[in-house]
Short mmCIF file of C-alpha atoms in Angstrom, two decimals:
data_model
loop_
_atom_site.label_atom_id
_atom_site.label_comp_id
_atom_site.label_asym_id
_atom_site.label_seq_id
_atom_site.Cartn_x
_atom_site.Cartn_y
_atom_site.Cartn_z
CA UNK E 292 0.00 0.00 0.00
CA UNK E 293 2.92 2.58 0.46
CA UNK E 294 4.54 1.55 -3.04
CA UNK E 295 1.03 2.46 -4.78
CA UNK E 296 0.87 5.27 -2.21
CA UNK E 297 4.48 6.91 -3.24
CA UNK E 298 3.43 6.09 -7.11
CA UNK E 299 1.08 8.58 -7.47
CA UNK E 300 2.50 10.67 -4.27
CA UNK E 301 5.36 11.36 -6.99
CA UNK E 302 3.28 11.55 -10.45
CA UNK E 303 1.48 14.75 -8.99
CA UNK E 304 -1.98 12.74 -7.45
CA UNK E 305 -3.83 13.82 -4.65
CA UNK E 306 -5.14 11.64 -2.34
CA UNK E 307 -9.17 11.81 -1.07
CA UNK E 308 -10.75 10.38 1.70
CA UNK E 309 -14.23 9.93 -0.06
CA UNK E 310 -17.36 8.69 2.64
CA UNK E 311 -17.97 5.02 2.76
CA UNK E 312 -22.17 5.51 3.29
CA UNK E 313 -23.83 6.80 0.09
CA UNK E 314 -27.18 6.70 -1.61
CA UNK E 315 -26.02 5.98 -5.08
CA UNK E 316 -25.00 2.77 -6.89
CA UNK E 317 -22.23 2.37 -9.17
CA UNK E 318 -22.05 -1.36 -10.01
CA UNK E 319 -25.43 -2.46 -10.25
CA UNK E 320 -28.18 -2.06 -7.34
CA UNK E 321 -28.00 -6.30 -6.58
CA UNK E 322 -24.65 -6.09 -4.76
CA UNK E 323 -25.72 -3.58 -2.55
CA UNK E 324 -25.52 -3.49 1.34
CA UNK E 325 -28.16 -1.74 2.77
CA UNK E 326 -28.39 0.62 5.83
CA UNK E 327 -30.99 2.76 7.61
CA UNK E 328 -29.27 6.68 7.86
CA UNK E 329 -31.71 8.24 10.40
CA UNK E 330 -34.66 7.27 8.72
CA UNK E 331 -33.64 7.54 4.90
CA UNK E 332 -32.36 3.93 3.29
CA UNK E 333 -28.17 4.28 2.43
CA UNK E 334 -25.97 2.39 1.30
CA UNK E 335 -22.03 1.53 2.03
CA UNK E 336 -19.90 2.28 -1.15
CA UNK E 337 -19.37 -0.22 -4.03
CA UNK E 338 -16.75 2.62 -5.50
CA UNK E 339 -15.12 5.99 -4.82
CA UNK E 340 -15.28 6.69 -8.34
CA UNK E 341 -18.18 9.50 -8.20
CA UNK E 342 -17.11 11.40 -6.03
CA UNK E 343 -13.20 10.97 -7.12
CA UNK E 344 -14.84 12.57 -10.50
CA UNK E 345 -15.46 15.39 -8.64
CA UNK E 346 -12.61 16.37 -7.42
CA UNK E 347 -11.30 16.59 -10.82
CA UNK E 348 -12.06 20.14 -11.70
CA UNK E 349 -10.20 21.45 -8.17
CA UNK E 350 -7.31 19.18 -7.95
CA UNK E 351 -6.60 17.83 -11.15
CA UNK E 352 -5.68 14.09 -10.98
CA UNK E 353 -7.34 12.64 -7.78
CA UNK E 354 -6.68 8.72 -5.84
CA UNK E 355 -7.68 7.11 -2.90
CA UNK E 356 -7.13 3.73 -1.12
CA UNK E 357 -10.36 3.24 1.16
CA UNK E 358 -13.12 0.07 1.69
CA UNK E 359 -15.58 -1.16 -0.68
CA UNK E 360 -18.31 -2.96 -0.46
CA UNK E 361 -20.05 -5.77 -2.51
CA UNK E 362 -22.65 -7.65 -1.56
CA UNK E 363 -22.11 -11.01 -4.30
CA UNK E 364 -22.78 -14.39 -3.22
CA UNK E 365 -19.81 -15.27 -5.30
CA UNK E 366 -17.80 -18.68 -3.91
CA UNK E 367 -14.75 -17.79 -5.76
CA UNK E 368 -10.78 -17.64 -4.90
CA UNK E 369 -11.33 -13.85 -6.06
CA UNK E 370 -13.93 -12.66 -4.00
CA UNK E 371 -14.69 -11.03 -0.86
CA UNK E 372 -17.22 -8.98 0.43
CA UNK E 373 -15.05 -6.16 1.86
CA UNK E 374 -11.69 -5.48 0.26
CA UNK E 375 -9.04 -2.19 0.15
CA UNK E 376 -10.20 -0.30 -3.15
CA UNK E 377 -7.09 1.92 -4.81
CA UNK E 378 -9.02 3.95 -7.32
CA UNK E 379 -7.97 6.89 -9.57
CA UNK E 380 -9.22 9.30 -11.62
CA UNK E 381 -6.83 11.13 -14.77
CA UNK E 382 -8.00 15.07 -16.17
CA UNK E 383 -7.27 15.15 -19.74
CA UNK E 384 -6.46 12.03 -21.02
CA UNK E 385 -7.62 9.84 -23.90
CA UNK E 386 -8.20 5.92 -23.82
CA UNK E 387 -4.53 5.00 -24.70
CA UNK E 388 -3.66 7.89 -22.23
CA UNK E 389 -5.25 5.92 -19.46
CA UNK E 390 -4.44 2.26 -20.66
CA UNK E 391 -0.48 3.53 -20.24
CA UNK E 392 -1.52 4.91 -16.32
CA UNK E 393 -3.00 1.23 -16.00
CA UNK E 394 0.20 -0.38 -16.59
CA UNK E 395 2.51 2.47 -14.98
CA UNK E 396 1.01 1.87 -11.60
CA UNK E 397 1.13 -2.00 -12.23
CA UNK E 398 4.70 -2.14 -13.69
CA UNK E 399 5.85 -3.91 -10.58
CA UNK E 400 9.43 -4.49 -9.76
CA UNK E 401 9.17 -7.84 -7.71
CA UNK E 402 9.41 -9.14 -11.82
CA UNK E 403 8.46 -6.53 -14.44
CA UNK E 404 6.18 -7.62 -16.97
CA UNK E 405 6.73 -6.77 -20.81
CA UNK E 406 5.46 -3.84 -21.58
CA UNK E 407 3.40 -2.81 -23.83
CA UNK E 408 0.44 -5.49 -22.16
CA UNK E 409 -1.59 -7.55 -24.55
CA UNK E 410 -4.62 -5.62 -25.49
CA UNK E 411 -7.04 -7.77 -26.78
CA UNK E 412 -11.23 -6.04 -28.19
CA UNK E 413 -13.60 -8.16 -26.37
CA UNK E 414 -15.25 -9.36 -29.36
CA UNK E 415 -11.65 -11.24 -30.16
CA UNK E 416 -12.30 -12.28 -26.84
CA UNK E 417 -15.39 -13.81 -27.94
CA UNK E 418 -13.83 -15.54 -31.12
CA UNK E 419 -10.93 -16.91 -29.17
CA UNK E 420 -13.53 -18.76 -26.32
CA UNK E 421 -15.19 -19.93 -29.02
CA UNK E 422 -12.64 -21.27 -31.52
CA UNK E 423 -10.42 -23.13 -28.26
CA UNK E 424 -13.97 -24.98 -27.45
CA UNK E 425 -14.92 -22.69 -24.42
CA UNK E 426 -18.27 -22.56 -23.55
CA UNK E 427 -21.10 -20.75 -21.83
CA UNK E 428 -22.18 -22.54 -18.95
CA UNK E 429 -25.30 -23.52 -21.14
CA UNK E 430 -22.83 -25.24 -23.32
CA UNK E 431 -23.60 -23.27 -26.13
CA UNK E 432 -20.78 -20.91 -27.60
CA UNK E 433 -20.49 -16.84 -26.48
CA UNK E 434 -21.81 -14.45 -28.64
CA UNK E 435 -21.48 -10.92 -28.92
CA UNK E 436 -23.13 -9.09 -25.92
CA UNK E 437 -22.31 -12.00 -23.40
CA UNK E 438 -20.74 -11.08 -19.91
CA UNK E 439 -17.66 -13.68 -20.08
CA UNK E 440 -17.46 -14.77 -16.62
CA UNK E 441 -14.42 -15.74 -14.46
CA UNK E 442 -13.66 -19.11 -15.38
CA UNK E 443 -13.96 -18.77 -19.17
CA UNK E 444 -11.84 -15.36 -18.32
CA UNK E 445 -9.28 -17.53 -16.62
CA UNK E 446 -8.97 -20.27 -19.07
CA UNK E 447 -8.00 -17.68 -21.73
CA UNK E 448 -5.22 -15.37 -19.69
CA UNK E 449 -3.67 -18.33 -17.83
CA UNK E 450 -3.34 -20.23 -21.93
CA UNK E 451 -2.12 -16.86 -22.90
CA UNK E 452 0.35 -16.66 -19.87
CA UNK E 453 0.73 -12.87 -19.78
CA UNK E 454 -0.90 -9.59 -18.28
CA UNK E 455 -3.83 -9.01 -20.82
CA UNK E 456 -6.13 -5.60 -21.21
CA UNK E 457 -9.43 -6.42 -22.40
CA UNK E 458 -10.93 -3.81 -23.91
CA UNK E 459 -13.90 -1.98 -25.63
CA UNK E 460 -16.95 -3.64 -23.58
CA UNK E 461 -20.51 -3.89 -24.72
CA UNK E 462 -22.28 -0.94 -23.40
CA UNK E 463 -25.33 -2.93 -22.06
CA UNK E 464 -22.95 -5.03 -19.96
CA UNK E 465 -20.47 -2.34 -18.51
CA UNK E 466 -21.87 0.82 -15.87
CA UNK E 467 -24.06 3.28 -17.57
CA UNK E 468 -21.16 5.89 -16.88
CA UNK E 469 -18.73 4.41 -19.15
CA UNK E 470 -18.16 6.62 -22.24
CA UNK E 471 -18.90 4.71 -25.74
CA UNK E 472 -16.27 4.16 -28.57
CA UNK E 473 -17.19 7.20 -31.32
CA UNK E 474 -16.35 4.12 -34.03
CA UNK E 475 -18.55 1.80 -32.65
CA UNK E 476 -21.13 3.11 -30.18
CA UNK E 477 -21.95 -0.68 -29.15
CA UNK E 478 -19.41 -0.48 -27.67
CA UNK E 479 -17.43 1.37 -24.46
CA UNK E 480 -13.78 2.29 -24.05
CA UNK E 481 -13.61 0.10 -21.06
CA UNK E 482 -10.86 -2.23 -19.80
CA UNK E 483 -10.11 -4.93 -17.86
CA UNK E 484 -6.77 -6.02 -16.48
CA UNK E 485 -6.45 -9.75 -16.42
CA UNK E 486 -3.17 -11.63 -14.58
CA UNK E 487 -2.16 -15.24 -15.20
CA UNK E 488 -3.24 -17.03 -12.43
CA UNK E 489 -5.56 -14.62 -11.00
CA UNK E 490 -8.09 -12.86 -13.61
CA UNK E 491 -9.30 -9.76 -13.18
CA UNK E 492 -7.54 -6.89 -11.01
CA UNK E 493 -8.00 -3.53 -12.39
CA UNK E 494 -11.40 -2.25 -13.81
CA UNK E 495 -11.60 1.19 -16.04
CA UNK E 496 -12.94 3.35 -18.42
CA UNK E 497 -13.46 6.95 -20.01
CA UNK E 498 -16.04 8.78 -18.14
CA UNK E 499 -19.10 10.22 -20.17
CA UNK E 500 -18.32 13.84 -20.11
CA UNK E 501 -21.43 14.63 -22.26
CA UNK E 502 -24.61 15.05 -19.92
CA UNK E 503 -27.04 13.79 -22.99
CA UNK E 504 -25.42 10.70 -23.04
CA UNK E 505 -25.52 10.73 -19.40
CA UNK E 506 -29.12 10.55 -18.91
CA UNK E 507 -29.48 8.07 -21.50
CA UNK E 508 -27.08 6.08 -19.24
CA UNK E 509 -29.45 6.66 -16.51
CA UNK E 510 -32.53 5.63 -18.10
CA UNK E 511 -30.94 2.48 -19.52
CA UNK E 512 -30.11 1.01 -16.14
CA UNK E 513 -33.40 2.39 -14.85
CA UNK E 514 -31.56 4.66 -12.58
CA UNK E 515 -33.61 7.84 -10.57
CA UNK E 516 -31.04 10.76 -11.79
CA UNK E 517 -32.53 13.10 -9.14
CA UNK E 518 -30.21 11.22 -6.96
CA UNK E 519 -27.34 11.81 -8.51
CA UNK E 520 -27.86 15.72 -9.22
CA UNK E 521 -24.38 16.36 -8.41
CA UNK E 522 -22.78 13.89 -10.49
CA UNK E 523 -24.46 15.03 -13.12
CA UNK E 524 -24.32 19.01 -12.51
CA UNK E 525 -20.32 18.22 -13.81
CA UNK E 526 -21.58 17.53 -16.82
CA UNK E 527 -23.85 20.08 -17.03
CA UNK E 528 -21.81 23.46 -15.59
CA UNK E 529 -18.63 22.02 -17.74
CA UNK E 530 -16.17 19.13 -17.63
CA UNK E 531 -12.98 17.51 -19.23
CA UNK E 532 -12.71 14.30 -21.24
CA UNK E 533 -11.38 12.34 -18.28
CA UNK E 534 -11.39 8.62 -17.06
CA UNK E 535 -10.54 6.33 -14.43
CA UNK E 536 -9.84 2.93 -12.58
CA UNK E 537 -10.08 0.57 -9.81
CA UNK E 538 -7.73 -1.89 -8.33
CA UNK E 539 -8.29 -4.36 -5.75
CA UNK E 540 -5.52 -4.62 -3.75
CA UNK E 541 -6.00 -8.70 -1.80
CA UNK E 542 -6.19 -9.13 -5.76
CA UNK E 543 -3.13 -7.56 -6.45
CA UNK E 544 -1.30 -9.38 -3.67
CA UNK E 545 -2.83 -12.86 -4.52
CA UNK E 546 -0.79 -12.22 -8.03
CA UNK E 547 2.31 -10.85 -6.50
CA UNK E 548 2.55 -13.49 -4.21
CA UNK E 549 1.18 -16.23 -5.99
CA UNK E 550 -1.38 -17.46 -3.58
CA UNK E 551 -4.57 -18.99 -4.38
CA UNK E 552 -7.19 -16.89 -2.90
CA UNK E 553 -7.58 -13.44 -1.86
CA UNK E 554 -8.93 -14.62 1.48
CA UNK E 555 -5.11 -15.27 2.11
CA UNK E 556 -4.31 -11.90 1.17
CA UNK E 557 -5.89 -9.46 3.70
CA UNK E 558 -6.55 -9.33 7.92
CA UNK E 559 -9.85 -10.78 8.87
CA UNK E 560 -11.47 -11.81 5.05
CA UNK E 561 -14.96 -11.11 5.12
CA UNK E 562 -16.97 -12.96 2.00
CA UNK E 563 -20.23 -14.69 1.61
CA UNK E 564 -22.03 -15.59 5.30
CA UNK E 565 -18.57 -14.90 7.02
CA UNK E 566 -18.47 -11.95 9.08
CA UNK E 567 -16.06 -13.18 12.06
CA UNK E 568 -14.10 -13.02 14.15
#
């Protein structure tokens, strides 16, 4: 945590302490933890990134390192239901502007991968699952629009055998903030950072900066915008082409040290119907 902590302490960041009970979503309203706030239902955060987004404007390029909360009844090696979120947010950037950040603050020394990563579209994602016999867990082959989940995710970086970034995401599958690709609107200019042996670790995208496309975002994931006025003032009042990213750090550690499951990776794991000791 003080490695990532002195990264971006000496590439100009400043580092938030953004509030951990909230009344927005940003990953979908199923994996939220619920809480009563003196009478009003809250929530505790699934991601900093809002209000990170904020801070833009003020402070230029913004990080923080705080809790997040997810509320999956995943049984997997890679999840947990509380777990140290490093997220960042970059002023002025482009996609490739914020795929080279990605690897920057992942270009570890313990034994430095070869840079530039893989960057692989996700519909050669698709074709690669399908032409190496991988299936859906219907048994039928993916198709275009299909989430790919973690095993299928796995099979493919751990064949590959090096640090992938899977990129340009389906719109209807990624968070309705995510800004879309101006040559193919299907799709976003997302990313996902996979590791050999783990999967996923680092999440990211451009931000919509445009506040039409905003509320179209909204209404697509059936969202109430009135809650998030303030998110969406940025847009309106003025804001930058910017983007962002989250990495989870018991992931990060499970891949730097080669262990099998993030529950090994952090001080008291909490995860699905485990909340002791």
């Amino acid at each position: 945590m003080r490695s990532f902590r002195e990264h971006f302490h000496t590439r100009g960041y400043t580092e938030v302490m953004p509030p951990c009970m909230v009344q927005t979503q940003v990953e979908g309203g199923s994996t939220l933890f619920s809480l009563d706030y003196y009478g009003e239902k809250a929530y505790l955060t699934q991601s900093s990134q809002p209000y990170l987004e904020m801070c833009l404007p003020a402070m230029g390029d913004v990080c923080c390192m705080a809790e997040s909360y997810r509320a999956e009844t995943s049984h997997t090696r890679r999840h947990l239901s509380q777990y140290t979120h490093l997220e960042a947010e970059l002023a002025f950037i482009d996609f490739g502007g914020l795929l080279n950040a990605i690897e920057g603050v992942l270009n570890l020394g313990f034994k430095k991968p070869v840079r530039p990563f893989m960057r692989i579209y996700y519909k050669d994602a698709i074709a690669y699952l399908n032409e190496h016999g991988i299936k859906r867990e219907d048994g039928k082959d993916f198709g275009f629009g299909d989430d790919i989940p973690e095993a299928p995710e796995c099979t493919m970086t751990d064949a590959i055998g090096r640090p992938i970034m899977l990129c340009r995401f389906p719109a209807e599958i990624k968070s309705f903030y995510m800004k879309r690709c101006k040559d193919d609107p299907r799709v976003t200019e997302s990313v996902n950072v996979l590791m050999p042996g783990v999967g996923e670790i680092v999440g990211g995208s451009m931000r919509i900066s445009n506040i039409d496309e905003l509320m179209v975002g909204y209404k697509r994931e059936d969202i109430d915008s009135t809650l998030y006025y303030w998110f969406t003032d940025q847009r309106k009042y003025g804001t930058t082409e910017h983007g962002g990213y989250g990495l989870g750090i018991e992931r990060s550690l499970e891949w730097i040290l080669n262990h099998y499951t993030v529950r090994e990776c952090c001080l008291y794991p909490r995860f699905t119907c485990r909340c002791l000791p």
